[in-house]
PDB file of C-alpha atoms in Angstrom:
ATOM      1  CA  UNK A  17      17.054 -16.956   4.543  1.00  0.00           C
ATOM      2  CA  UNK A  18      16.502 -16.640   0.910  1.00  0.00           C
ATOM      3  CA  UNK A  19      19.049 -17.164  -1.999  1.00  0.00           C
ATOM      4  CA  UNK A  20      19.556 -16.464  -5.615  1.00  0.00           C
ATOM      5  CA  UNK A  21      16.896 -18.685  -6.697  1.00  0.00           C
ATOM      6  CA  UNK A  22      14.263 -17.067  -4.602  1.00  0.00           C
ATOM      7  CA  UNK A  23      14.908 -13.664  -5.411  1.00  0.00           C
ATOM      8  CA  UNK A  24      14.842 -14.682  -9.226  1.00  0.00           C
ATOM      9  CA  UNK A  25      10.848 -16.004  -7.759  1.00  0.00           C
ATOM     10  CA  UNK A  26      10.176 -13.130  -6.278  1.00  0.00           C
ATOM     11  CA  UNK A  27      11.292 -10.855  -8.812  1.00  0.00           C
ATOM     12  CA  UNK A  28       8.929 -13.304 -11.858  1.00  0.00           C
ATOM     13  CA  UNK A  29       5.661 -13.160  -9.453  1.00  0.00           C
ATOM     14  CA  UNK A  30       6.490  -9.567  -8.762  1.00  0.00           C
ATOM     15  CA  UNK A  31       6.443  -8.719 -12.519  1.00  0.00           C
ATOM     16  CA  UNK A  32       3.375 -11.316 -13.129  1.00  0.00           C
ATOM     17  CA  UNK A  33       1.086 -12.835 -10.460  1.00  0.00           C
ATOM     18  CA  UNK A  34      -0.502 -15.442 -12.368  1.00  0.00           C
ATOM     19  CA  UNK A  35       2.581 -17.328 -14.284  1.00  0.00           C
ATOM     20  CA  UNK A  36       2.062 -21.148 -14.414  1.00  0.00           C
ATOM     21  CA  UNK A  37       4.253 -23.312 -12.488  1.00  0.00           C
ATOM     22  CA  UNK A  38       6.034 -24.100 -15.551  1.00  0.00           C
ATOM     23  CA  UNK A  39       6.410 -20.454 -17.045  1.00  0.00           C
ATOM     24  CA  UNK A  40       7.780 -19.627 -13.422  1.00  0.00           C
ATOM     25  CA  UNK A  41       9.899 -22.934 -13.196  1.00  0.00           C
ATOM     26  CA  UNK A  42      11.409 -21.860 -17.034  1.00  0.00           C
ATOM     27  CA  UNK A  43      11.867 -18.163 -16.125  1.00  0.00           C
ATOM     28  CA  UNK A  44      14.098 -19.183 -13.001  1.00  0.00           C
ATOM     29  CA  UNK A  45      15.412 -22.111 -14.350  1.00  0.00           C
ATOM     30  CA  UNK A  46      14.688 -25.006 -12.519  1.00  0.00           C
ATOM     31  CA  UNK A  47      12.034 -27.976 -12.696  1.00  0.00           C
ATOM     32  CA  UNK A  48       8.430 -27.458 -12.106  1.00  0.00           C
ATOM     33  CA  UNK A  49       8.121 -29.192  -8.771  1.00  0.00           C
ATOM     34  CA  UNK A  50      11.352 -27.772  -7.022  1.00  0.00           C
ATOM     35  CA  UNK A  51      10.236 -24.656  -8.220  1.00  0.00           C
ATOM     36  CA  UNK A  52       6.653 -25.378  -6.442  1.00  0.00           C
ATOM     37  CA  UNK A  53       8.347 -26.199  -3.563  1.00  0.00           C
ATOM     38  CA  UNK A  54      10.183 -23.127  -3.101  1.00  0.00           C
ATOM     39  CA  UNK A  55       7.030 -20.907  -3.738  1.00  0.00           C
ATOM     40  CA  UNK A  56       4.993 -22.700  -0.852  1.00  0.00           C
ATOM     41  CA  UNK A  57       7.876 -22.096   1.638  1.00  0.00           C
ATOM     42  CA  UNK A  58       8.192 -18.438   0.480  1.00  0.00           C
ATOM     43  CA  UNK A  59       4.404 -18.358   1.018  1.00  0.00           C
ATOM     44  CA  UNK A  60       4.952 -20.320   4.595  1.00  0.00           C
ATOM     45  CA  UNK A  61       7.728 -18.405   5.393  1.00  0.00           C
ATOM     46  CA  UNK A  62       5.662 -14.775   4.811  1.00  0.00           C
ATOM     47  CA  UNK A  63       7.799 -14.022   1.544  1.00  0.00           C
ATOM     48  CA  UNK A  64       4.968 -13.798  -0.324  1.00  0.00           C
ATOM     49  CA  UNK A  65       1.708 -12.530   1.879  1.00  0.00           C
ATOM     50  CA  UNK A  66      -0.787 -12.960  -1.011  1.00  0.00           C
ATOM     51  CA  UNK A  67      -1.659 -12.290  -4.186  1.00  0.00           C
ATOM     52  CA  UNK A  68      -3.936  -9.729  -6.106  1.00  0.00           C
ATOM     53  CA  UNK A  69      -4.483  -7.521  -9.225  1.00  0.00           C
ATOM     54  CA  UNK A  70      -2.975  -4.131  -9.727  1.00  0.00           C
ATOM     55  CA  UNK A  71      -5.812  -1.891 -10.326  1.00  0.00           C
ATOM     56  CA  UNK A  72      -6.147   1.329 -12.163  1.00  0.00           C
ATOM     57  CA  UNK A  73      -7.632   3.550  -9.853  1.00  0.00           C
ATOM     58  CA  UNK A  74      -8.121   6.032 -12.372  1.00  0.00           C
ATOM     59  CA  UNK A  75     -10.229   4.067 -14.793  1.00  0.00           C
ATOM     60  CA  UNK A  76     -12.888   3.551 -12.024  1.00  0.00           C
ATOM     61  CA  UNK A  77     -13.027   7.074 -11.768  1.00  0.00           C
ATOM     62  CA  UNK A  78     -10.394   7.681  -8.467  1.00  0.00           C
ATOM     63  CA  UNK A  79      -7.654   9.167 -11.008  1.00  0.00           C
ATOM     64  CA  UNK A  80      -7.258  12.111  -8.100  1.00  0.00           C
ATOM     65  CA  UNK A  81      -4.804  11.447  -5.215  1.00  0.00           C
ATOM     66  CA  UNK A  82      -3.876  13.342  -2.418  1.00  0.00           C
ATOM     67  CA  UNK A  83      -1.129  13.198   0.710  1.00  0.00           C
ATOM     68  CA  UNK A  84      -2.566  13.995   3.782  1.00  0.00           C
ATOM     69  CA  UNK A  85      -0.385  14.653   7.098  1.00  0.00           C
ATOM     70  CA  UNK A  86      -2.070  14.419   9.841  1.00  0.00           C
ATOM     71  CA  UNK A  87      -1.063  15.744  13.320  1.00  0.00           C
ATOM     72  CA  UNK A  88      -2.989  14.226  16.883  1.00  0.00           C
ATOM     73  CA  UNK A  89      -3.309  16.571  19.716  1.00  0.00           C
ATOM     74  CA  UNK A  90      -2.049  13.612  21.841  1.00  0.00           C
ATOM     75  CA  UNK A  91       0.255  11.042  20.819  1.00  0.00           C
ATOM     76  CA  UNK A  92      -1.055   8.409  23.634  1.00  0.00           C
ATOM     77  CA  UNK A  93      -2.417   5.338  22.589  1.00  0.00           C
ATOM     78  CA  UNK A  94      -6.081   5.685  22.996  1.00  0.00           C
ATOM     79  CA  UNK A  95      -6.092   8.447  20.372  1.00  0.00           C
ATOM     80  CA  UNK A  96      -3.924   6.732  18.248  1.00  0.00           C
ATOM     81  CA  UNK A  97      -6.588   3.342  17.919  1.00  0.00           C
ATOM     82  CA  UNK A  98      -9.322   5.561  17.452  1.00  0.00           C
ATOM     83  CA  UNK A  99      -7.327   7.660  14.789  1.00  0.00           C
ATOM     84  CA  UNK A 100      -6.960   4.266  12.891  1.00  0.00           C
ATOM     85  CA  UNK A 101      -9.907   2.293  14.189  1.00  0.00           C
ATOM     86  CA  UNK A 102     -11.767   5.479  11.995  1.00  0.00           C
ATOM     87  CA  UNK A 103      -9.700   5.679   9.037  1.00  0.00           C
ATOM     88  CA  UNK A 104     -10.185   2.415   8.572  1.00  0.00           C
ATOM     89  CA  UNK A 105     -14.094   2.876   7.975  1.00  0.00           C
ATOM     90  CA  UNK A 106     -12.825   5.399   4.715  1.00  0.00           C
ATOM     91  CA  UNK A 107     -13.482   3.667   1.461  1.00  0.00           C
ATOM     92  CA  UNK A 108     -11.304   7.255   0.250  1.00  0.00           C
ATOM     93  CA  UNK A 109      -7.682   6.775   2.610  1.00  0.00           C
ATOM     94  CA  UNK A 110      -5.957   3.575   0.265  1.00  0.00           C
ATOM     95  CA  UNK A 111      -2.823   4.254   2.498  1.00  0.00           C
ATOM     96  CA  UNK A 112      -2.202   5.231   6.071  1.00  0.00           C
ATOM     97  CA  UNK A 113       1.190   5.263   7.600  1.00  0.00           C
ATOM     98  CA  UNK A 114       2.051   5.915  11.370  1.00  0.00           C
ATOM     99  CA  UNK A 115       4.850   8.414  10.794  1.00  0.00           C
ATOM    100  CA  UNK A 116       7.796   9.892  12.836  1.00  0.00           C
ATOM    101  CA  UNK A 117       8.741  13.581  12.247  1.00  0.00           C
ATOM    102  CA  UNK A 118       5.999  16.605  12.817  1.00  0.00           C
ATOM    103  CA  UNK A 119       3.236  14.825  11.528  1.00  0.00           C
ATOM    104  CA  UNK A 120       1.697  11.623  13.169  1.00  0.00           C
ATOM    105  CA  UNK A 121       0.510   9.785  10.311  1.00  0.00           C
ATOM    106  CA  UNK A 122       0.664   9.946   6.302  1.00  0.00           C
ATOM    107  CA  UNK A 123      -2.337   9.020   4.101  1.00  0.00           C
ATOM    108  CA  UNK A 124      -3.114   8.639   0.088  1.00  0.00           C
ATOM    109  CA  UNK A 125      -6.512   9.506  -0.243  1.00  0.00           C
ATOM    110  CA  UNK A 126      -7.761   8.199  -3.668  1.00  0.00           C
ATOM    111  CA  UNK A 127     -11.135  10.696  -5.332  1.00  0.00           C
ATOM    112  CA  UNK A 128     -12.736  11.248  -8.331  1.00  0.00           C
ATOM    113  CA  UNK A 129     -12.475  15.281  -7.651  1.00  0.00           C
ATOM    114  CA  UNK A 130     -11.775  18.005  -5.088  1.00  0.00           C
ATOM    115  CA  UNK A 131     -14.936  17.946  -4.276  1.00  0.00           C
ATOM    116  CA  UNK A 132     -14.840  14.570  -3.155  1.00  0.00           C
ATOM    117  CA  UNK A 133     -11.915  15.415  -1.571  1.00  0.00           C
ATOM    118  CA  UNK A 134     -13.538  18.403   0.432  1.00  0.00           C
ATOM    119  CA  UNK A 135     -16.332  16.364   1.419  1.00  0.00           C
ATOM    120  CA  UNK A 136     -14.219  13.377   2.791  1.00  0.00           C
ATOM    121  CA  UNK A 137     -12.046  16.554   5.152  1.00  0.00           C
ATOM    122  CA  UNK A 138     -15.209  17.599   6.470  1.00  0.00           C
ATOM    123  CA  UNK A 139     -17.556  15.163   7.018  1.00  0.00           C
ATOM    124  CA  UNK A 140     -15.113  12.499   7.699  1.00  0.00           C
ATOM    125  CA  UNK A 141     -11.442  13.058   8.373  1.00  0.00           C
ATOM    126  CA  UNK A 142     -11.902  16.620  10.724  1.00  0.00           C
ATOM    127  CA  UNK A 143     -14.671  15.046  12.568  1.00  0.00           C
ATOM    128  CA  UNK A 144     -12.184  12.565  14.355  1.00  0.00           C
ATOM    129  CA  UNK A 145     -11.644  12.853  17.500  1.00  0.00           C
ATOM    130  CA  UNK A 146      -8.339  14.298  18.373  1.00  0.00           C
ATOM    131  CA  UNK A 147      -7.530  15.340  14.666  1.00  0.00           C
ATOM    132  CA  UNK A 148      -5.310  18.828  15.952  1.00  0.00           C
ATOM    133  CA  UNK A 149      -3.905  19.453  12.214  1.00  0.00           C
ATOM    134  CA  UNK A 150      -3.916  18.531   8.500  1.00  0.00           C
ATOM    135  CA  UNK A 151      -1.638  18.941   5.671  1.00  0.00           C
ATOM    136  CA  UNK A 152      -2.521  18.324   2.182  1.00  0.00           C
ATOM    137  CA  UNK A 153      -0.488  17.839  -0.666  1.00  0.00           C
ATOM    138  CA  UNK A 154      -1.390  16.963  -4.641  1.00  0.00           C
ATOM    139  CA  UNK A 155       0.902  14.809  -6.693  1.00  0.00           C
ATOM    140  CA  UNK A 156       1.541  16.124 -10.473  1.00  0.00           C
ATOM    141  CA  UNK A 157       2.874  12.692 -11.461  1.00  0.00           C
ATOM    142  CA  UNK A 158       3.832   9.288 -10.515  1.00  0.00           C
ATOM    143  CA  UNK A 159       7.559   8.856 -11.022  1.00  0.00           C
ATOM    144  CA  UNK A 160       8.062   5.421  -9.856  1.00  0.00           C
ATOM    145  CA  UNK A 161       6.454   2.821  -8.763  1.00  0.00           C
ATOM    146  CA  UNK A 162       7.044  -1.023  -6.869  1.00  0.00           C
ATOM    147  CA  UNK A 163       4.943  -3.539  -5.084  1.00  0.00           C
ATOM    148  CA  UNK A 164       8.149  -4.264  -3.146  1.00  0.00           C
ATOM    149  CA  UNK A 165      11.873  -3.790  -3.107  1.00  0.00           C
ATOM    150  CA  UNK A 166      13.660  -6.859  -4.061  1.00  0.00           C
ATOM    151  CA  UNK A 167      17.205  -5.833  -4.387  1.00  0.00           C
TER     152      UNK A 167
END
C-alpha cells in the first residue's frame, strides 16, 4: 500500500523522469536517502515498471494515427495468440488492446500517411489469419493525455 508520500513520487517522476535524488527528495519533501528508499520499493513493488522518454511521434515523421477495431471470426484462443503473436511483428500498431464489446481488439496505428496506412491493411493487418472485420477511425486532435492515472 502506498501513502501520501508516494503518490507525491509518483506524481514528480510522472511529470519528469530524470529528477536527481535531491530535486525529487526537495519536491516531496523529505531527505535524499528516505526518499531513495521509497523509490526502490516503488520500483520492487511494480509502482514504477521502468523508465523512458516521451517521444514525438510526429517529428520522426509518424504525425498520422489511426484506431483500428478489429473483429476475429473466432474468439478461441488459438486465434487470439496468433492475432497478437502477428501484431506484434508491426513496427506501425504502437497500441493493441484485447477489448470487450463488438470488436475483439483496439489498436493505434502510428504512419507517416494514408498511404502507409493502406499498405500496412493490406499487406499486413488483412493478411492475418482469422481477421473477419476492421474498423478504422482518424483522430482530429489529442485532447488529453497521461502516462498513468495517479489520483
Amino acid at each position: 500500500m502506498i501513502d501520501a508520500i508516494d503518490r507525491r513520487i509518483l506524481q514528480a517522476l510522472q511529470r519528469e523522469g530524470r529528477l536527481t535524488q535531491l530535486e525529487l527528495a526537495d519536491q516531496v519533501g523529505l531527505s535524499p536517502s528516505p526518499c531513495a528508499r521509497r523509490v526502490k520499493r516503488l520500483e520492487s513493488e511494480g509502482y514504477i515498471r521502468g523508465y523512458s522518454a516521451l517521444i514525438d511521434e510526429e517529428k520522426l515523421g509518424f504525425g498520422f494515427s489511426i484506431f483500428v477495431s478489429v473483429r476475429l471470426d473466432k474468439q478461441v484462443d488459438e486465434r487470439l495468440l496468433n492475432f497478437e503473436a502477428a501484431i506484434t511483428q508491426c513496427p506501425e500498431v504502437v497500441d493493441c488492446w484485447l477489448m470487450t464489446g463488438s470488436f475483439d481488439y483496439l489498436l493505434r496505428v502510428a504512419v507517416t500517411d494514408l498511404h502507409e496506412f493502406e499498405r500496412f491493411l493490406t499487406a499486413n493487418l488483412t493478411r492475418i489469419d482469422g481477421v473477419a472485420s476492421i474498423e478504422s477511425s482518424i483522430p482530429l486532435r489529442r485532447v488529453k493525455e497521461r502516462a498513468a492515472r495517479l489520483v
